[in-house]
Tab-separated table of C-alpha atoms and ligand atoms in Angstrom:
chain	number	residue	atom	x	y	z
A	109	MET	CA	66.932	41.368	148.023
A	110	SER	CA	67.632	38.456	150.383
A	111	ARG	CA	66.838	35.946	147.607
A	112	SER	CA	69.417	37.551	145.366
A	113	LEU	CA	71.957	37.464	148.229
A	114	LEU	CA	71.409	33.736	148.682
A	115	SER	CA	71.455	33.061	144.956
A	116	MET	CA	75.078	34.289	144.835
A	117	PHE	CA	76.003	31.088	146.660
A	118	ASN	CA	74.477	28.971	143.910
A	119	ARG	CA	76.793	29.953	141.073
A	120	PRO	CA	78.207	28.541	138.894
A	121	HIS	CA	77.019	24.971	139.591
A	122	PRO	CA	73.572	23.841	138.639
A	123	PRO	CA	71.836	22.834	141.883
A	124	THR	CA	72.209	19.104	141.385
A	125	SER	CA	75.913	18.936	140.529
A	126	SER	CA	78.456	17.706	143.070
A	127	PRO	CA	80.418	20.410	144.876
A	128	LEU	CA	83.219	18.009	145.675
A	129	GLY	CA	84.897	14.958	144.219
A	130	GLU	CA	84.724	11.582	145.966
A	131	GLY	CA	86.881	11.683	149.123
A	132	GLU	CA	87.362	15.469	149.063
A	133	ILE	CA	86.533	17.562	152.098
A	134	ILE	CA	86.160	21.253	152.896
A	135	VAL	CA	86.917	22.601	156.373
A	136	ALA	CA	85.833	26.075	157.497
A	137	CYS	CA	86.448	27.590	160.913
A	138	TRP	CA	85.056	30.857	162.289
A	139	GLN	CA	85.327	32.694	165.574
A	140	SER	CA	82.135	34.672	166.151
A	141	PRO	CA	81.253	36.870	169.143
A	142	SER	CA	78.150	37.185	171.253
A	143	ASN	CA	76.365	40.528	171.531
A	144	ILE	CA	74.372	42.423	174.120
A	145	ALA	CA	71.199	44.342	173.276
A	146	PHE	CA	70.441	47.924	174.390
A	147	VAL	CA	66.946	47.683	172.905
A	148	LYS	CA	65.770	44.096	173.203
A	149	TYR	CA	64.327	41.804	170.569
A	150	TRP	CA	61.381	40.300	172.416
A	151	GLY	CA	58.613	38.744	170.353
A	152	LYS	CA	58.550	37.574	166.765
A	153	LYS	CA	56.151	36.867	163.955
A	154	GLU	CA	55.987	34.358	161.086
A	155	GLY	CA	59.306	33.889	159.294
A	156	GLN	CA	61.514	34.750	162.296
A	157	LEU	CA	60.757	38.439	161.873
A	158	PRO	CA	61.007	40.677	164.947
A	159	LEU	CA	58.009	42.471	166.426
A	160	ASN	CA	60.267	45.473	167.058
A	161	PRO	CA	63.707	46.678	165.981
A	162	SER	CA	66.658	46.048	168.323
A	163	ILE	CA	70.136	47.533	168.783
A	164	GLY	CA	73.104	45.495	169.997
A	165	MET	CA	76.793	45.810	170.688
A	166	THR	CA	79.093	43.011	169.583
A	167	LEU	CA	81.391	41.719	172.308
A	168	ASN	CA	85.111	41.035	172.087
A	169	GLN	CA	86.165	38.295	174.543
A	170	SER	CA	82.931	36.313	174.534
A	171	TYR	CA	82.884	34.223	171.392
A	172	THR	CA	82.291	30.771	169.941
A	173	ILE	CA	84.863	28.996	167.780
A	174	THR	CA	83.255	26.564	165.374
A	175	SER	CA	84.875	24.309	162.834
A	176	VAL	CA	82.759	22.499	160.243
A	177	GLU	CA	84.094	19.689	158.091
A	178	ALA	CA	82.014	18.973	154.984
A	179	GLU	CA	82.236	15.707	153.118
A	180	PHE	CA	80.595	14.770	149.814
A	181	THR	CA	77.750	12.353	150.526
A	182	LYS	CA	75.219	12.409	147.715
A	183	GLY	CA	71.627	13.052	148.674
A	184	THR	CA	72.059	13.339	152.451
A	185	GLY	CA	70.137	16.602	152.426
A	186	GLY	CA	72.766	18.206	154.649
A	187	ARG	CA	73.003	15.742	157.508
A	188	ILE	CA	75.033	16.587	160.598
A	189	ILE	CA	76.984	13.486	161.527
A	190	SER	CA	78.237	14.722	164.892
A	191	VAL	CA	78.749	17.734	167.144
A	192	ASN	CA	81.925	17.592	169.231
A	193	GLY	CA	82.187	13.912	168.288
A	194	GLU	CA	78.723	13.116	169.697
A	195	VAL	CA	75.983	11.813	167.431
A	196	GLN	CA	73.295	12.872	169.908
A	197	HIS	CA	74.700	16.195	171.028
A	198	PRO	CA	72.032	18.607	172.428
A	199	PHE	CA	72.796	21.223	169.682
A	200	LEU	CA	72.576	18.746	166.808
A	201	THR	CA	68.845	19.023	166.129
A	202	LYS	CA	68.874	22.839	166.154
A	203	LEU	CA	71.878	23.017	163.807
A	204	GLU	CA	70.434	20.378	161.482
A	205	LYS	CA	67.157	22.308	161.275
A	206	LEU	CA	69.093	25.355	160.103
A	207	VAL	CA	71.040	23.298	157.526
A	208	LYS	CA	67.843	21.737	156.156
A	209	TRP	CA	66.342	25.195	155.701
A	210	LEU	CA	69.524	26.464	154.031
A	211	VAL	CA	69.698	23.496	151.646
A	212	GLN	CA	66.458	24.729	150.047
A	213	GLU	CA	68.192	28.032	149.296
A	214	ILE	CA	71.700	26.693	148.523
A	215	PRO	CA	71.131	23.190	147.121
A	216	VAL	CA	74.860	22.512	146.761
A	217	LEU	CA	74.937	21.969	150.551
A	218	GLY	CA	72.440	19.116	150.198
A	219	ASN	CA	75.120	16.756	148.883
A	220	LEU	CA	77.336	17.287	151.895
A	221	SER	CA	77.353	15.898	155.407
A	222	PHE	CA	78.925	17.787	158.277
A	223	ARG	CA	81.026	17.204	161.373
A	224	VAL	CA	80.919	20.142	163.791
A	225	GLU	CA	83.391	21.041	166.534
A	226	THR	CA	82.368	23.984	168.677
A	227	SER	CA	83.402	25.641	171.946
A	228	ASN	CA	82.760	28.903	173.788
A	229	SER	CA	85.336	31.237	175.323
A	230	PHE	CA	82.934	31.933	178.214
A	231	PRO	CA	81.252	29.720	180.806
A	232	HIS	CA	77.724	28.399	180.254
A	233	SER	CA	74.664	30.248	181.656
A	234	THR	CA	76.469	33.398	182.698
A	235	GLY	CA	74.259	35.941	180.934
A	236	ILE	CA	76.200	35.847	177.664
A	237	ALA	CA	74.080	34.673	174.740
A	238	SER	CA	75.749	31.531	173.429
A	239	SER	CA	73.032	31.143	170.779
A	240	ALA	CA	74.094	34.470	169.194
A	241	SER	CA	77.767	33.492	168.946
A	242	GLY	CA	77.136	29.783	168.278
A	243	ILE	CA	74.562	30.165	165.519
A	244	SER	CA	76.462	32.983	163.791
A	245	ALA	CA	79.741	30.985	163.887
A	246	PHE	CA	78.021	27.898	162.450
A	247	THR	CA	76.271	29.909	159.728
A	248	LEU	CA	79.508	31.609	158.711
A	249	CYS	CA	81.140	28.158	158.367
A	250	LEU	CA	78.289	26.865	156.184
A	251	LEU	CA	78.432	29.904	153.909
A	252	SER	CA	82.230	29.664	153.611
A	253	ILE	CA	81.805	26.015	152.600
A	254	ALA	CA	79.174	26.934	149.997
A	255	GLU	CA	81.424	29.711	148.690
A	256	LYS	CA	84.400	27.356	148.449
A	257	ALA	CA	82.319	24.629	146.824
A	258	ASN	CA	81.239	27.098	144.160
A	259	GLY	CA	84.769	28.360	143.687
A	260	GLU	CA	83.669	31.973	143.395
A	261	GLU	CA	84.485	34.627	145.984
A	262	ILE	CA	81.560	36.686	147.250
A	263	PRO	CA	82.123	40.360	148.161
A	264	LEU	CA	82.608	40.650	151.939
A	265	MET	CA	79.614	42.901	152.640
A	266	ASP	CA	77.277	40.628	150.651
A	267	PHE	CA	78.728	37.586	152.419
A	268	MET	CA	78.126	39.128	155.850
A	269	LYS	CA	74.630	40.382	155.000
A	270	THR	CA	73.738	36.877	153.880
A	271	ALA	CA	75.285	35.453	157.063
A	272	SER	CA	73.092	37.812	159.085
A	273	PHE	CA	69.992	36.814	157.093
A	274	VAL	CA	70.694	33.088	157.567
A	275	SER	CA	71.735	33.396	161.245
A	276	ARG	CA	68.389	35.064	161.946
A	277	MET	CA	66.650	31.810	161.001
A	278	GLY	CA	68.585	29.968	163.753
A	279	SER	CA	68.422	32.618	166.481
A	280	GLY	CA	67.177	36.173	166.070
A	281	SER	CA	69.885	37.839	168.130
A	282	ALA	CA	72.570	35.904	166.191
A	283	CYS	CA	71.906	38.086	163.139
A	284	ARG	CA	73.405	41.042	165.068
A	285	SER	CA	76.645	39.137	165.823
A	286	VAL	CA	78.064	39.002	162.286
A	287	PHE	CA	79.169	42.641	162.354
A	288	GLY	CA	81.516	44.338	164.790
A	289	GLY	CA	80.639	47.390	166.896
A	290	TYR	CA	77.011	48.451	167.009
A	291	THR	CA	74.300	46.745	164.983
A	292	LEU	CA	70.660	47.371	164.244
A	293	TRP	CA	68.189	44.642	163.355
A	294	GLY	CA	64.696	45.634	162.276
A	295	LYS	CA	63.189	48.377	160.224
A	296	THR	CA	63.232	51.894	161.623
A	297	PRO	CA	62.534	55.119	159.734
A	298	VAL	CA	65.674	56.807	161.104
A	299	VAL	CA	68.272	54.439	159.611
A	300	ARG	CA	68.426	53.962	155.865
A	301	GLY	CA	68.872	50.335	154.784
A	302	SER	CA	67.511	48.936	158.073
A	303	SER	CA	65.586	45.700	157.609
A	304	ASP	CA	63.622	43.055	159.468
A	305	LEU	CA	65.458	40.427	157.396
A	306	PHE	CA	69.017	41.058	158.568
A	307	ALA	CA	71.047	43.291	160.838
A	308	ILE	CA	73.160	46.150	159.551
A	309	PRO	CA	76.272	47.705	161.095
A	310	VAL	CA	75.615	51.198	162.492
A	311	THR	CA	78.949	51.935	164.214
A	312	GLU	CA	79.642	54.770	161.778
A	313	LEU	CA	76.604	56.557	163.221
A	314	VAL	CA	77.908	56.124	166.791
A	315	HIS	CA	79.942	58.828	168.516
A	316	PRO	CA	83.627	57.791	168.807
A	317	SER	CA	83.481	58.063	172.633
A	318	LEU	CA	81.049	55.117	172.712
A	319	ARG	CA	82.843	52.845	170.270
A	320	THR	CA	85.051	51.389	173.012
A	321	LEU	CA	82.278	50.890	175.574
A	322	HIS	CA	82.957	48.225	178.216
A	323	ASP	CA	80.499	45.502	179.208
A	324	THR	CA	81.375	43.674	182.405
A	325	ILE	CA	79.122	40.772	183.286
A	326	LEU	CA	78.382	40.328	186.981
A	327	VAL	CA	77.435	36.691	187.400
A	328	VAL	CA	74.801	36.480	190.108
A	329	SER	CA	73.765	32.948	189.231
A	330	SER	CA	74.991	30.392	186.718
A	331	THR	CA	71.937	28.165	187.101
A	332	PRO	CA	70.497	27.658	183.577
A	333	LYS	CA	67.714	30.157	182.928
A	334	SER	CA	64.169	29.089	183.519
A	335	LEU	CA	62.763	30.938	180.505
A	336	PRO	CA	64.218	29.945	177.123
A	337	SER	CA	63.987	32.923	174.741
A	338	SER	CA	61.882	30.924	172.243
A	339	GLN	CA	59.236	30.589	174.959
A	340	GLY	CA	59.552	34.288	175.791
A	341	HIS	CA	58.960	35.286	172.157
A	342	THR	CA	55.858	33.089	172.065
A	343	LEU	CA	54.514	34.704	175.245
A	344	MET	CA	54.623	38.097	173.506
A	345	GLU	CA	52.075	36.901	170.927
A	346	ILE	CA	49.384	36.984	173.602
A	347	HIS	CA	50.888	39.486	176.028
A	348	PRO	CA	48.301	41.997	177.316
A	349	PHE	CA	50.833	44.847	176.920
A	350	GLY	CA	52.125	43.591	173.530
A	351	PRO	CA	50.967	46.432	171.227
A	352	ALA	CA	52.129	49.115	173.697
A	353	ARG	CA	55.528	47.401	174.034
A	354	ILE	CA	56.016	47.340	170.259
A	355	ARG	CA	55.171	51.043	169.941
A	356	GLN	CA	57.446	51.928	172.830
A	357	ALA	CA	60.408	49.862	171.574
A	358	ARG	CA	60.146	51.462	168.118
A	359	ASN	CA	60.388	54.897	169.756
A	360	THR	CA	63.196	53.814	172.057
A	361	VAL	CA	65.253	52.690	169.034
A	362	ILE	CA	64.857	56.158	167.525
A	363	GLU	CA	65.849	57.888	170.778
A	364	LEU	CA	68.698	55.510	171.485
A	365	MET	CA	70.156	55.965	167.987
A	366	GLU	CA	70.107	59.705	168.675
A	367	ALA	CA	71.893	59.252	172.030
A	368	LEU	CA	74.516	57.033	170.354
A	369	THR	CA	75.114	59.550	167.580
A	370	GLN	CA	75.450	62.432	170.014
A	371	GLY	CA	77.603	60.455	172.461
A	372	ASP	CA	75.039	61.286	175.145
A	373	LEU	CA	76.000	58.832	177.883
A	374	ASN	CA	73.307	59.930	180.351
A	375	ARG	CA	70.534	59.479	177.825
A	376	LEU	CA	72.012	56.140	176.721
A	377	ALA	CA	72.122	55.010	180.365
A	378	GLU	CA	68.478	55.999	181.004
A	379	LEU	CA	67.156	54.364	177.851
A	380	THR	CA	69.185	51.155	178.235
A	381	GLU	CA	68.195	50.631	181.868
A	382	PHE	CA	64.575	51.409	181.041
A	383	GLU	CA	64.661	48.743	178.304
A	384	ALA	CA	66.234	46.135	180.605
A	385	LEU	CA	63.601	46.722	183.283
A	386	THR	CA	60.851	46.704	180.644
A	387	LEU	CA	62.035	43.278	179.431
A	388	HIS	CA	61.765	41.928	182.970
A	389	ALA	CA	58.440	43.679	183.528
A	390	LEU	CA	57.104	41.985	180.385
A	391	ILE	CA	58.355	38.631	181.646
A	392	MET	CA	56.789	39.193	185.071
A	393	SER	CA	53.461	40.231	183.541
A	394	SER	CA	53.330	37.341	181.049
A	395	PRO	CA	50.912	34.484	181.706
A	396	GLY	CA	52.606	32.368	184.371
A	397	GLY	CA	54.405	35.452	185.749
A	398	MET	CA	58.112	34.654	186.119
A	399	ILE	CA	60.712	36.499	188.161
A	400	LEU	CA	64.163	35.990	186.650
A	401	MET	CA	65.996	38.473	188.866
A	402	GLU	CA	67.639	37.283	192.065
A	403	PRO	CA	67.863	39.429	195.231
A	404	GLN	CA	71.523	40.189	194.333
A	405	THR	CA	70.398	41.445	190.887
A	406	VAL	CA	68.276	44.106	192.570
A	407	GLN	CA	71.014	44.921	195.091
A	408	ILE	CA	73.548	45.418	192.287
A	409	ILE	CA	71.145	47.664	190.357
A	410	LYS	CA	70.596	49.800	193.463
A	411	GLN	CA	74.353	50.078	194.057
A	412	ILE	CA	74.867	51.151	190.427
A	413	HIS	CA	72.169	53.815	190.765
A	414	ALA	CA	73.663	55.122	193.995
A	415	ALA	CA	77.153	55.258	192.457
A	416	ARG	CA	75.839	57.035	189.354
A	417	GLN	CA	74.188	59.662	191.542
A	418	LYS	CA	77.666	60.335	192.908
A	419	GLY	CA	79.029	60.747	189.370
A	420	LEU	CA	80.157	57.246	188.342
A	421	ALA	CA	79.819	56.880	184.546
A	422	ALA	CA	78.226	53.428	184.436
A	423	PHE	CA	74.840	51.882	183.710
A	424	PHE	CA	73.367	48.401	183.512
A	425	THR	CA	71.422	46.143	181.249
A	426	LEU	CA	69.977	42.656	181.713
A	427	ASP	CA	69.278	39.774	179.406
A	428	ALA	CA	66.437	37.342	180.143
A	429	GLY	CA	68.185	36.171	183.312
A	430	PRO	CA	69.545	37.353	186.665
A	431	ASN	CA	73.060	38.434	185.634
A	432	VAL	CA	73.885	42.117	185.296
A	433	HIS	CA	75.807	43.696	182.400
A	434	LEU	CA	77.593	46.802	183.626
A	435	MET	CA	78.478	49.216	180.822
A	436	TYR	CA	80.919	52.119	180.982
A	437	PRO	CA	83.085	54.186	178.661
A	438	GLU	CA	86.811	53.534	178.363
A	439	PRO	CA	88.047	56.564	180.394
A	440	ALA	CA	85.878	55.546	183.377
A	441	ALA	CA	87.280	51.974	183.434
A	442	PRO	CA	89.780	52.350	186.340
A	443	GLU	CA	87.197	53.978	188.625
A	444	VAL	CA	84.328	51.645	187.665
A	445	GLU	CA	86.463	48.524	187.976
A	446	ASN	CA	87.541	49.621	191.438
A	447	PHE	CA	83.849	50.005	192.329
A	448	ILE	CA	83.145	46.537	190.888
A	449	ARG	CA	85.876	44.895	192.973
A	450	LYS	CA	84.872	46.632	196.199
A	451	GLU	CA	81.072	46.808	196.006
A	452	LEU	CA	79.753	44.382	193.411
A	453	MET	CA	82.076	41.399	193.404
A	454	PRO	CA	80.873	40.259	196.871
A	455	LEU	CA	77.342	40.008	195.434
A	456	CYS	CA	78.403	37.724	192.567
A	457	GLU	CA	78.288	33.932	192.659
A	458	ASN	CA	81.775	32.805	193.705
A	459	GLY	CA	82.923	36.339	192.795
A	460	VAL	CA	82.611	35.505	189.066
A	461	ILE	CA	82.923	38.536	186.802
A	462	ILE	CA	83.573	38.546	183.058
A	463	TYR	CA	85.247	41.639	181.622
A	464	ASP	CA	84.326	42.400	178.035
A	465	GLN	CA	84.131	45.302	175.632
A	466	CYS	CA	82.848	46.398	172.231
A	467	GLY	CA	84.445	44.088	169.655
A	468	THR	CA	85.307	44.030	165.983
A	469	GLY	CA	83.199	41.061	164.833
A	470	PRO	CA	83.767	37.550	163.490
A	471	VAL	CA	87.055	36.257	162.115
A	472	ARG	CA	87.594	33.356	159.746
A	473	THR	CA	90.421	31.246	161.128
A	474	LYS	CA	90.535	28.384	158.611
A	475	MET	CA	89.373	27.599	155.072
A	476	GLU	CA	90.724	24.449	153.412
A	477	LYS	CA	89.766	22.095	150.636
A	478	HIS	CA	91.650	18.841	150.342
B	660	LIG	O1	67.908	35.322	169.771
B	660	LIG	P1	67.012	34.764	170.799
B	660	LIG	O2	65.828	34.093	170.182
B	660	LIG	O3	67.766	33.898	171.782
B	660	LIG	O4	66.390	35.986	171.635
B	660	LIG	C1	67.167	36.915	172.325
B	660	LIG	C2	66.370	37.671	173.292
B	660	LIG	C3	67.143	38.600	174.216
B	660	LIG	O5	68.443	38.112	174.437
B	660	LIG	C4	66.418	38.649	175.549
B	660	LIG	C5	67.203	40.038	173.715
B	660	LIG	C6	68.136	40.345	172.569
B	660	LIG	O6	67.759	41.158	171.736
B	660	LIG	O7	69.274	39.828	172.534
């Protein structure tokens, strides 16, 4: 299935032919959002496959804009010349690794070298996954370049499925960012077409009342996180609670899909918070036992619980860091945002809060060959 998706990008040129004439260049630019998980991807196996399925919501205001310029340079094997004009940019190695893998699948890219310009709409280390938006934006650019080089348009759904498949190789959560709304990555018996190889959009299964859900990020600390997710995934390979976690997450996906379909906000709140705390419990009980929450994280969670008891329609989730994502449906926005300003903002670092919401997915902003 995935092989045949990738092979679409290899027509009609034989693998060794040049995609471009001497001096020609292709430029592709994509804006791609980050996403936040309700059920977390935590732990992987060989081939970047998840230990458990995950469900995410694509954001709207938090995105990466990436522009990739491809130049014909025979036999470079897909070298990245620079990122943001720097030949030793910290992202360069990670992006080049992804290109090298992709060249094996789409050989036409192997005769190109790339200049990358990339920037985020959101500040660094604020609890918004820049790897999800960054890797998906870069992948979309590479696939647009391959498509253009081949001169044959690929149907949108196939293009996006392939983008999800390829993004997964760079960062697991990035595979959920290529579709708008709600996405599911990983096989589950309750959703037909679900796969460990790529994410699929599931918004059509979600109750309309939840399709405009807000996600406001309460920035408790912008100090870079002490546990990179790659290290976290590795810890799960030997985690004493690993098998139980996998079983539980599989069940939570089934229950959470049901809550989303029924528009059951209370159930969604319970399951999402339970997942967030489970992620942190797994981190705390990993060898080396890390605490990623700050005292303000706990204070904010307690305030949210107290407000919910009094009827406020809001719940939280956490990524692998101290910052809190506060989620609430559209009609509750005025009341919740008042609560944020009065009660939660004083607990945030320099009062930093990022307002975001369920978004519509990536947008191609440029595609040129000259
Ligand atoms: O995509 P990665 O390898 O950065 O892992 C993401 C892990 C979490 O953000 C903690 C959970 C998730 O599903 O997004």
